[in-house]
PDB file of C-alpha atoms in Angstrom:
ATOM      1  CA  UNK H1046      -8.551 -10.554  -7.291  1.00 74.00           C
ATOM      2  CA  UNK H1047      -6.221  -7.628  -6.788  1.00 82.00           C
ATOM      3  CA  UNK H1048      -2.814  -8.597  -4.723  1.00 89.00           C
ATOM      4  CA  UNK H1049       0.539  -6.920  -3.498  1.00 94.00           C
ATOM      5  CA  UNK H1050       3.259  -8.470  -2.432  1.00 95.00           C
ATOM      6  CA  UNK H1051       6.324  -7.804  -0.725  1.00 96.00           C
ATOM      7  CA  UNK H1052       8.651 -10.861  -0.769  1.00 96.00           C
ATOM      8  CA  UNK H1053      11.476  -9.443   1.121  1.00 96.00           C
ATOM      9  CA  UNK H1054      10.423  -8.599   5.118  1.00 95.00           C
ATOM     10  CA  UNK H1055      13.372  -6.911   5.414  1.00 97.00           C
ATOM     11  CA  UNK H1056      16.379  -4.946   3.534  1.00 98.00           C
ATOM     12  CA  UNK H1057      19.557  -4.340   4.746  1.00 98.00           C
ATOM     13  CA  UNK H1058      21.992  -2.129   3.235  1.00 98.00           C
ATOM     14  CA  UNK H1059      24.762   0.177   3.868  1.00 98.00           C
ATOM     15  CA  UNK H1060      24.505   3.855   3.992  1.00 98.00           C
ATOM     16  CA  UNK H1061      25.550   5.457   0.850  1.00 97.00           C
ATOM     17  CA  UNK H1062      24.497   2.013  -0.839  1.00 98.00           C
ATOM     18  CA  UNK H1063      21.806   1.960  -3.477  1.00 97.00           C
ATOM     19  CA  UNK H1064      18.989   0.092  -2.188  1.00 97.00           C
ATOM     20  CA  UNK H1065      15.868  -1.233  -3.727  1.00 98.00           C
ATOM     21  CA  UNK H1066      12.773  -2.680  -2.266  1.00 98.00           C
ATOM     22  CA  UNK H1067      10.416  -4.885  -3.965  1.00 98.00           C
ATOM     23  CA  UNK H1068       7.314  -4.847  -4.855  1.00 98.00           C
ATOM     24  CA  UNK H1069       5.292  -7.306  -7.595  1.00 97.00           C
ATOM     25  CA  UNK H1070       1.380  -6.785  -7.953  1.00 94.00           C
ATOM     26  CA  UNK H1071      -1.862  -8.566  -9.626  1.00 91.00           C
ATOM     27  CA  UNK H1072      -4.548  -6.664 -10.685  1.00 85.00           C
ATOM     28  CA  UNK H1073      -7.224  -7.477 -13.543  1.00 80.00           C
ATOM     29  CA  UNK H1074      -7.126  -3.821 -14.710  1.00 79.00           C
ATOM     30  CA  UNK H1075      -4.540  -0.802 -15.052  1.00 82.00           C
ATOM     31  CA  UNK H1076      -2.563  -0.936 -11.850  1.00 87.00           C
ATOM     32  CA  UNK H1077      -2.390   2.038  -9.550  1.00 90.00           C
ATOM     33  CA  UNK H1078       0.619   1.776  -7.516  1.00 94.00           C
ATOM     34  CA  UNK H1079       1.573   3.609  -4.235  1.00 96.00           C
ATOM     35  CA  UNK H1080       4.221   3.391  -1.632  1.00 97.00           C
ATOM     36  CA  UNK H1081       3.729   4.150   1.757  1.00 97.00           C
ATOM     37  CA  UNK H1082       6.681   4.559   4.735  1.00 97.00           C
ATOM     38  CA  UNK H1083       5.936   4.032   8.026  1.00 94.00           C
ATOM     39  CA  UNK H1084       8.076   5.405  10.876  1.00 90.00           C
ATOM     40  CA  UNK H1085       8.148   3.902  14.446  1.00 83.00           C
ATOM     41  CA  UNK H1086       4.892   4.948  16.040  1.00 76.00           C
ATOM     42  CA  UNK H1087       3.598   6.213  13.066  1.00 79.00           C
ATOM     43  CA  UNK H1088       0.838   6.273  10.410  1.00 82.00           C
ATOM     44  CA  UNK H1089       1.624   5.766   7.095  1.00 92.00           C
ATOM     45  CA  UNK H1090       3.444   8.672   5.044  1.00 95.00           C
ATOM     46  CA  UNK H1091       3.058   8.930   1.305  1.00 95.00           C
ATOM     47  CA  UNK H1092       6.226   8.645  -0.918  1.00 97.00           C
ATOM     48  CA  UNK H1093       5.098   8.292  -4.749  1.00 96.00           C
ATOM     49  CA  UNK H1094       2.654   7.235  -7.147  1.00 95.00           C
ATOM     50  CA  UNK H1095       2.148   5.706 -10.285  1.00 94.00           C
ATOM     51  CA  UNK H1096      -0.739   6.334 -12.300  1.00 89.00           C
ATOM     52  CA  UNK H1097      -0.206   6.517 -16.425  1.00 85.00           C
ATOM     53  CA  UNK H1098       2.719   7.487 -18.345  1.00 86.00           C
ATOM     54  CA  UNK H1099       5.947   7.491 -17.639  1.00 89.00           C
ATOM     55  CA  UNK H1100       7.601   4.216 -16.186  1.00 93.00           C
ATOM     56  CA  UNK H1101      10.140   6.120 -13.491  1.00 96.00           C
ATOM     57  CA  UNK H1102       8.711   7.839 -10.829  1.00 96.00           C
ATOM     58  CA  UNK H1103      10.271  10.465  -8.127  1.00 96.00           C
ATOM     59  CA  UNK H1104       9.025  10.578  -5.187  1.00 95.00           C
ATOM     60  CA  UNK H1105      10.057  12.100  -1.415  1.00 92.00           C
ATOM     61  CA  UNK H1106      13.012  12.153   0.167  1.00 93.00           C
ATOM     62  CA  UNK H1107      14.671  10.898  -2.867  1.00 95.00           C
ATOM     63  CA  UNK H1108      13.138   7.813  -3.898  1.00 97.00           C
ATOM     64  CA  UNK H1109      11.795   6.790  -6.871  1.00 97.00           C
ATOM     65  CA  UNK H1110      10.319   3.761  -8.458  1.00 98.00           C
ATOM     66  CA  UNK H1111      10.092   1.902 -11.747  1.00 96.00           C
ATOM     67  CA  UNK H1112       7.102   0.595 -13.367  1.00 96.00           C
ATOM     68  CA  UNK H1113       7.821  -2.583 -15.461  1.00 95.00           C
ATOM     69  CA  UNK H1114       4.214  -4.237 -16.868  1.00 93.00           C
ATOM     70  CA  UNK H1115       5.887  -7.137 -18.443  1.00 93.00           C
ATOM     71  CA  UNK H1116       7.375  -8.490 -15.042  1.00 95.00           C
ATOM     72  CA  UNK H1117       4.312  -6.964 -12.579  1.00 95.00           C
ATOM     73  CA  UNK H1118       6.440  -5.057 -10.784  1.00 97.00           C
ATOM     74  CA  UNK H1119       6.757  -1.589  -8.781  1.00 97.00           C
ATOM     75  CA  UNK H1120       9.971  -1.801  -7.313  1.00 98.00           C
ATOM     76  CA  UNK H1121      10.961   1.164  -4.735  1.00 98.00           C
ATOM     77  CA  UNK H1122      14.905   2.394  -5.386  1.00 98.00           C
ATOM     78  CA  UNK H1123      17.139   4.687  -3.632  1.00 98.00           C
ATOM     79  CA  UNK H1124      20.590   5.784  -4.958  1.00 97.00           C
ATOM     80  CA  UNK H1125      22.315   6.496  -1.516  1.00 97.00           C
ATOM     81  CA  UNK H1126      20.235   5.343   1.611  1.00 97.00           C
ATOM     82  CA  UNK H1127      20.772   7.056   4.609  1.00 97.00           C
ATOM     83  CA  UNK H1128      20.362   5.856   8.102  1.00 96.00           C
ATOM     84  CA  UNK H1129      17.149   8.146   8.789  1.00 95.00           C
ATOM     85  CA  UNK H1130      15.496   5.923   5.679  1.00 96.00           C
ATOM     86  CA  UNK H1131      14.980   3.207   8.066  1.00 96.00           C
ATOM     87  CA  UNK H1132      11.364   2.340   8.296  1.00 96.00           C
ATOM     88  CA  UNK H1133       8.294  -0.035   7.150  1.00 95.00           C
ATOM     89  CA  UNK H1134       7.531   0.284   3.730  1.00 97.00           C
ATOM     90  CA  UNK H1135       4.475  -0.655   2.263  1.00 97.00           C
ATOM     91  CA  UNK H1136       3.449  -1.489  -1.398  1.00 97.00           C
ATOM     92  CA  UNK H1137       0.083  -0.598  -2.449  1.00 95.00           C
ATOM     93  CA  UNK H1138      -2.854  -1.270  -5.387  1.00 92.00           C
ATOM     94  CA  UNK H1139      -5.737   0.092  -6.331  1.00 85.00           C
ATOM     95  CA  UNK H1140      -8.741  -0.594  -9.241  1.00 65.00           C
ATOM     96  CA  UNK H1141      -9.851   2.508  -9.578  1.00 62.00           C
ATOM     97  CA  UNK H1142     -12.085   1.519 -12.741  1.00 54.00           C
ATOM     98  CA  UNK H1143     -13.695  -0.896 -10.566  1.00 53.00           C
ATOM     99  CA  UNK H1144     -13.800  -4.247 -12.024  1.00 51.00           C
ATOM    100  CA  UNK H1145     -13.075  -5.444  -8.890  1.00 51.00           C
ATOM    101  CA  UNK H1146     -15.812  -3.095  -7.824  1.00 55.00           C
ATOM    102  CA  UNK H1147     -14.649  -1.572  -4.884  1.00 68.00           C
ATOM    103  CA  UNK H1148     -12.045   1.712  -4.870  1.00 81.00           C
ATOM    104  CA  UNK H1149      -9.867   0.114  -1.544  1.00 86.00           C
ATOM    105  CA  UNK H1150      -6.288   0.359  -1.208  1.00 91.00           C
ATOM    106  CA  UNK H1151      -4.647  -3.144  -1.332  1.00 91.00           C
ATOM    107  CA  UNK H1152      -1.013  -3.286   0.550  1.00 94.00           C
ATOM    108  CA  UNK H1153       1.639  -5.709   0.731  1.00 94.00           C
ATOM    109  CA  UNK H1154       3.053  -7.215   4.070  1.00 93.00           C
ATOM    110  CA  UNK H1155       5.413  -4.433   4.581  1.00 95.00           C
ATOM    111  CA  UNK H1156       9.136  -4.597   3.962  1.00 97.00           C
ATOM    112  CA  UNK H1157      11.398  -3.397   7.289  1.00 96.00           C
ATOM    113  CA  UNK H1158      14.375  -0.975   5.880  1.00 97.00           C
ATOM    114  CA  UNK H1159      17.488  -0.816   7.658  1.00 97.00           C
ATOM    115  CA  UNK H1160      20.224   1.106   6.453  1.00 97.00           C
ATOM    116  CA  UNK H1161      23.128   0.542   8.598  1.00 96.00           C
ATOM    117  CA  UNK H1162      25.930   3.468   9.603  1.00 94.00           C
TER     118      UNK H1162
ATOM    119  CA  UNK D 588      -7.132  20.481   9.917  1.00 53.00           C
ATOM    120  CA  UNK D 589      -4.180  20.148   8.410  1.00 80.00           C
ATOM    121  CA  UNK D 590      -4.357  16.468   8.626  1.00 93.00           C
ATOM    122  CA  UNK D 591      -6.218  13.682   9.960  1.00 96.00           C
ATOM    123  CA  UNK D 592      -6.713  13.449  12.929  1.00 96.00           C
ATOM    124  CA  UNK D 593      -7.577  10.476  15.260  1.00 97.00           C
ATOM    125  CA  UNK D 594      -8.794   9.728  18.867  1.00 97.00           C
ATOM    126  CA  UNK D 595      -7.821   8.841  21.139  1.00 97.00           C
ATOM    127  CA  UNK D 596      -3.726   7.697  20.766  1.00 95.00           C
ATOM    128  CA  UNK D 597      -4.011   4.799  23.061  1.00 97.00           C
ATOM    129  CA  UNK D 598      -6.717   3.371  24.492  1.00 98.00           C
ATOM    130  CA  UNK D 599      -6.959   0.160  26.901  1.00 98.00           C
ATOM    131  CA  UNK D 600     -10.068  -1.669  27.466  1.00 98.00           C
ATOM    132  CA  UNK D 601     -11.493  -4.786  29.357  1.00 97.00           C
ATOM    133  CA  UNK D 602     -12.030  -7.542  27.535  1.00 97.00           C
ATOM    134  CA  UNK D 603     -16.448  -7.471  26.618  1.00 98.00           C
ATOM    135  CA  UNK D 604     -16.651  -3.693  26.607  1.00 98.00           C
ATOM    136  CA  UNK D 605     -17.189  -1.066  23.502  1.00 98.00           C
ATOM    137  CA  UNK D 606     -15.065   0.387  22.475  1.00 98.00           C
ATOM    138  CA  UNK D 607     -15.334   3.936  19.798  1.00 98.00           C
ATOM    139  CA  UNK D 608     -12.661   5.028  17.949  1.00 98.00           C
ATOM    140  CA  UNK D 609     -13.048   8.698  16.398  1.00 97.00           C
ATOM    141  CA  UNK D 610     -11.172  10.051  12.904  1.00 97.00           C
ATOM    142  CA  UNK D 611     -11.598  13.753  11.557  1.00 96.00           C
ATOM    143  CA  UNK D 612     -10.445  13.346   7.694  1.00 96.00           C
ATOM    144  CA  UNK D 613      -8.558  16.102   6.150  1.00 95.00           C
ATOM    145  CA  UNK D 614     -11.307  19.163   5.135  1.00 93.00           C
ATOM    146  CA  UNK D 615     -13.096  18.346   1.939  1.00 91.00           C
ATOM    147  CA  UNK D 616     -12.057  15.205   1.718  1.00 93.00           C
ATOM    148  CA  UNK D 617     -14.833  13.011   0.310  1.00 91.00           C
ATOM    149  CA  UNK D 618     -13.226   9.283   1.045  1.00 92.00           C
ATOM    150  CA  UNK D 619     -12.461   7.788   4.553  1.00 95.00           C
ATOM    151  CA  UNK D 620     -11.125   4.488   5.070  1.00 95.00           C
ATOM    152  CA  UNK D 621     -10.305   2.059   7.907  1.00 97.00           C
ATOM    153  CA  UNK D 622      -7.861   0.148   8.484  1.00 97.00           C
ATOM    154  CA  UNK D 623      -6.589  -2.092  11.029  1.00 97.00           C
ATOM    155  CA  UNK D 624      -2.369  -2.933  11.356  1.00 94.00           C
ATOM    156  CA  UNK D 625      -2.143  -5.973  14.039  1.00 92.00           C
ATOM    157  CA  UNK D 626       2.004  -6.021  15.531  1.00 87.00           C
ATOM    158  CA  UNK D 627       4.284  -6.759  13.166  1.00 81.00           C
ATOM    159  CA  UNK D 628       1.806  -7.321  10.065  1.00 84.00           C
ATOM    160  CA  UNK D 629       0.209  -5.601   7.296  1.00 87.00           C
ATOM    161  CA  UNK D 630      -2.967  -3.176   6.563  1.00 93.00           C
ATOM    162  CA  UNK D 631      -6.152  -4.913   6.734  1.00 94.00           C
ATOM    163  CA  UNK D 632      -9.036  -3.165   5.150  1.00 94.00           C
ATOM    164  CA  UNK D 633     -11.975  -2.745   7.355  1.00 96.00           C
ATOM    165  CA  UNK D 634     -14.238   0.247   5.368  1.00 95.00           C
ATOM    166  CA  UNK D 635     -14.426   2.415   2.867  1.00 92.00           C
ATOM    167  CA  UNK D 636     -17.002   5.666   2.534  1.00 92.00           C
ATOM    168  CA  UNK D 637     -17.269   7.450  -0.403  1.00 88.00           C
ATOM    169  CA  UNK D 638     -19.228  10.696   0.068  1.00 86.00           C
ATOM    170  CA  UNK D 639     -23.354   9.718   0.724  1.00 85.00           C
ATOM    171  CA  UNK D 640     -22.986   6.685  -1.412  1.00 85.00           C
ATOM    172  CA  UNK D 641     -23.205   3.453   0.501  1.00 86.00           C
ATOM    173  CA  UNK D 642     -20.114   2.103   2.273  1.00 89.00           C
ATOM    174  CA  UNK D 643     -17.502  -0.634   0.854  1.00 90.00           C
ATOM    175  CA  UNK D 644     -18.283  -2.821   4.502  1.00 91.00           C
ATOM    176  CA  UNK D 645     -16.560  -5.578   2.469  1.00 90.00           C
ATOM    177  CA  UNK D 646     -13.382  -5.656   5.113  1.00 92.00           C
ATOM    178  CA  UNK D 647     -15.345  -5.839   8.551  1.00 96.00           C
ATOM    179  CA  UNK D 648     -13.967  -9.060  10.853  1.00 95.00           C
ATOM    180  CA  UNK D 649     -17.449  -9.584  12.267  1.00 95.00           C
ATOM    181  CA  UNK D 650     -20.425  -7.879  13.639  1.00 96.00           C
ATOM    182  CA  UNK D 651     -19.219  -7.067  16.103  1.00 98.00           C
ATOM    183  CA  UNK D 652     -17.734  -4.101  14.063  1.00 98.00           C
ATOM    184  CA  UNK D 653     -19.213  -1.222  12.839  1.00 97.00           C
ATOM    185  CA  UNK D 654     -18.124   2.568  11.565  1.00 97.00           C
ATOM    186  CA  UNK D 655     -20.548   5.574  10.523  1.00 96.00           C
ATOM    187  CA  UNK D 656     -19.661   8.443   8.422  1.00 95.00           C
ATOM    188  CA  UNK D 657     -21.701  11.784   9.102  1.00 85.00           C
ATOM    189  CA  UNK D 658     -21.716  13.251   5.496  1.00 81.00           C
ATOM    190  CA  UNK D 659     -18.436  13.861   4.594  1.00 81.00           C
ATOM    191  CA  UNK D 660     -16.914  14.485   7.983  1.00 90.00           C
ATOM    192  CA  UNK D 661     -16.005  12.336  11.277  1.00 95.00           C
ATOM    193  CA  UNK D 662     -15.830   8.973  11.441  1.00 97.00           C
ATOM    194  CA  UNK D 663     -16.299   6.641  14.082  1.00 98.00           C
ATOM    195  CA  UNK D 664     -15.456   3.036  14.656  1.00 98.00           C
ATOM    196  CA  UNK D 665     -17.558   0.831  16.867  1.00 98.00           C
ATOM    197  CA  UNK D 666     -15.775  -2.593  18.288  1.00 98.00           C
ATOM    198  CA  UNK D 667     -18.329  -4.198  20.566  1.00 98.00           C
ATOM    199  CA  UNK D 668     -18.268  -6.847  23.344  1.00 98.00           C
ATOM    200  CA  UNK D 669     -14.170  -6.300  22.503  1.00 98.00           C
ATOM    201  CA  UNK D 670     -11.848  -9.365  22.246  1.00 97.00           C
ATOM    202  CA  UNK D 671      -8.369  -9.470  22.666  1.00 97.00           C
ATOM    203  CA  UNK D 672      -7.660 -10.745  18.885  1.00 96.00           C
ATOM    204  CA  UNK D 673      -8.744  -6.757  18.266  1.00 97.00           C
ATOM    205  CA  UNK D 674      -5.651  -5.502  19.897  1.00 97.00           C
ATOM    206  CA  UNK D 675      -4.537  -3.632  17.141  1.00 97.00           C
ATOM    207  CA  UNK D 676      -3.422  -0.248  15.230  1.00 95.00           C
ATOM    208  CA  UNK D 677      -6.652   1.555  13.689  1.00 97.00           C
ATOM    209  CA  UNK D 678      -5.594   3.785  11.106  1.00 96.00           C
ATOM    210  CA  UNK D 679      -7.790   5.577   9.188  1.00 97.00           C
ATOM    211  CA  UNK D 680      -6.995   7.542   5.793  1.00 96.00           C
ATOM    212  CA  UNK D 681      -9.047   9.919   3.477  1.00 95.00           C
ATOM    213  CA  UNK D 682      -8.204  11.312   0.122  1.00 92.00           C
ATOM    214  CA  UNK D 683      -9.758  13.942  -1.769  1.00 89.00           C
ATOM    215  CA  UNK D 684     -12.031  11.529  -3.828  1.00 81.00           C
ATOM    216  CA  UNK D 685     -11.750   7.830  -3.720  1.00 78.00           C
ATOM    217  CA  UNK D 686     -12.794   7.176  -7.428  1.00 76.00           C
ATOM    218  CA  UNK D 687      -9.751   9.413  -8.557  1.00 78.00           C
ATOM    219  CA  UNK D 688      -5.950   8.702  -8.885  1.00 79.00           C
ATOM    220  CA  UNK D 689      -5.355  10.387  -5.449  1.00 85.00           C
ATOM    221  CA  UNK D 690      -2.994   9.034  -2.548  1.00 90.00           C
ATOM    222  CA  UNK D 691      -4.578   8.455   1.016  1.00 93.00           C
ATOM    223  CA  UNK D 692      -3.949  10.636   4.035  1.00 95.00           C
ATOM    224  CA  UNK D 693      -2.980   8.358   7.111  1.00 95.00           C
ATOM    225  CA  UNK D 694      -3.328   9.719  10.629  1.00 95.00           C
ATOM    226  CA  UNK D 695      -1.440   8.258  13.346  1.00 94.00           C
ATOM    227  CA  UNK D 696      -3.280   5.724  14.794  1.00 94.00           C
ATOM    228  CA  UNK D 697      -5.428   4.501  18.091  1.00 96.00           C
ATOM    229  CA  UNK D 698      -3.406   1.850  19.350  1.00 96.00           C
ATOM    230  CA  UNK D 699      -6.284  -0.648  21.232  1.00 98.00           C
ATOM    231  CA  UNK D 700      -5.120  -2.676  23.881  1.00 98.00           C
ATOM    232  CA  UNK D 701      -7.436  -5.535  25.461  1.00 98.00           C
ATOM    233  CA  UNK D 702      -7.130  -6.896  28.490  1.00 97.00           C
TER     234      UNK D 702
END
């Protein structure tokens, strides 16, 4: 069966600091990854994708995240966080060729950013 | 819209009664989903519709729940004889097709409160 997970429940880092939250997945297919930021009273916001090709991906507000197959692993990365980055983020999966035969998106526990002034 | 929309924001409710919960997906937008976010915790997949083929009812807690999808417009959630375990977030998403490589629209949420 398809599975997220998030192992950290929550990040701290300085602002200006690099941060990176993580993100490992199962899925008996090609994985297609998502992350998701939620804001305080929120729903859930898009920030980036990975579908095919390559392994680095940009997303909003300056984040980005790298695809690595051999470890199973979608980590979301920052170079300088800034206060307003605090938030939920959520990890996501999908099978979108079915062999798990349904097309639902399959998200971690959520991972509570706090970037600190 | 520009968005998705759902209604209403908040809504409180004695413990035993229905309860609906209404989402209007994003205009052409052939996939709707359901989810449910209880405090502090994750997503937790309720349903999935896909256009007029038959919904993914896979994630539904109990009978006690049940959504409908008019062709490829609103949604509504039905949570009868309502418990207080289904204090929750209801968030529902669509994307532009749900077999495709497309990200999911969230809207903002009915927040259910039982008392």
């Amino acid at each position: 069966a398809q599975s997220v997970a998030q192992p950290e429940d929550q990040v701290n880092v300085a602002e200006g600091n690099p941060l990176t939250v993580k993100c490992t997945y199962s899925v008996s297919g090609n994985p297609y990854l998502f992350w998701y930021v939620q804001y305080p009273n929120r729903g859930l916001q898009f920030l980036l994708k990975y579908i095919t090709g390559d392994n680095l991906v940009k997303g909003s507000y300056g984040f980005e995240a790298e695809f690595n197959k051999s470890q199973t692993s979608f980590h979301l990365k920052k170079p300088s966080a800034l206060v307003s980055d605090s938030a939920l983020y959520f990890c996501a999966v999908r099978d979108i060729e079915g062999t798990s035969g349904t097309y639902k998106y399959i998200f971690g526990t959520g991972t509570r950013l706090k970037v600190l002034a | 819209g520009a968005g998705v929309s759902q209604s209403p924001s908040n809504k409180v409710t004695e413990k035993g009664k229905d309860v609906e919960l209404r989402c209007d997906p994003i205009s052409g937008h052939t996939a709707l989903y359901w989810y449910r976010q209880r405090l502090g915790q994750g997503l937790e997949f309720l349903i999935y519709f896909q256009g007029n083929s038959a919904p993914d009812k896979s994630g539904l807690p109990s009978d006690r729940f049940s959504a409908e999808r008019t062709g490829e417009s609103v949604s509504t959630l039905t949570i009868q004889r309502t418990q207080q375990e289904d204090s929750a977030v209801y968030l529902c998403a669509s994307s532009s097709d749900g077999r495709l490589n497309t990200e999911a629209f969230f809207g903002q949420g009915t927040r259910l409160t039982v008392v």
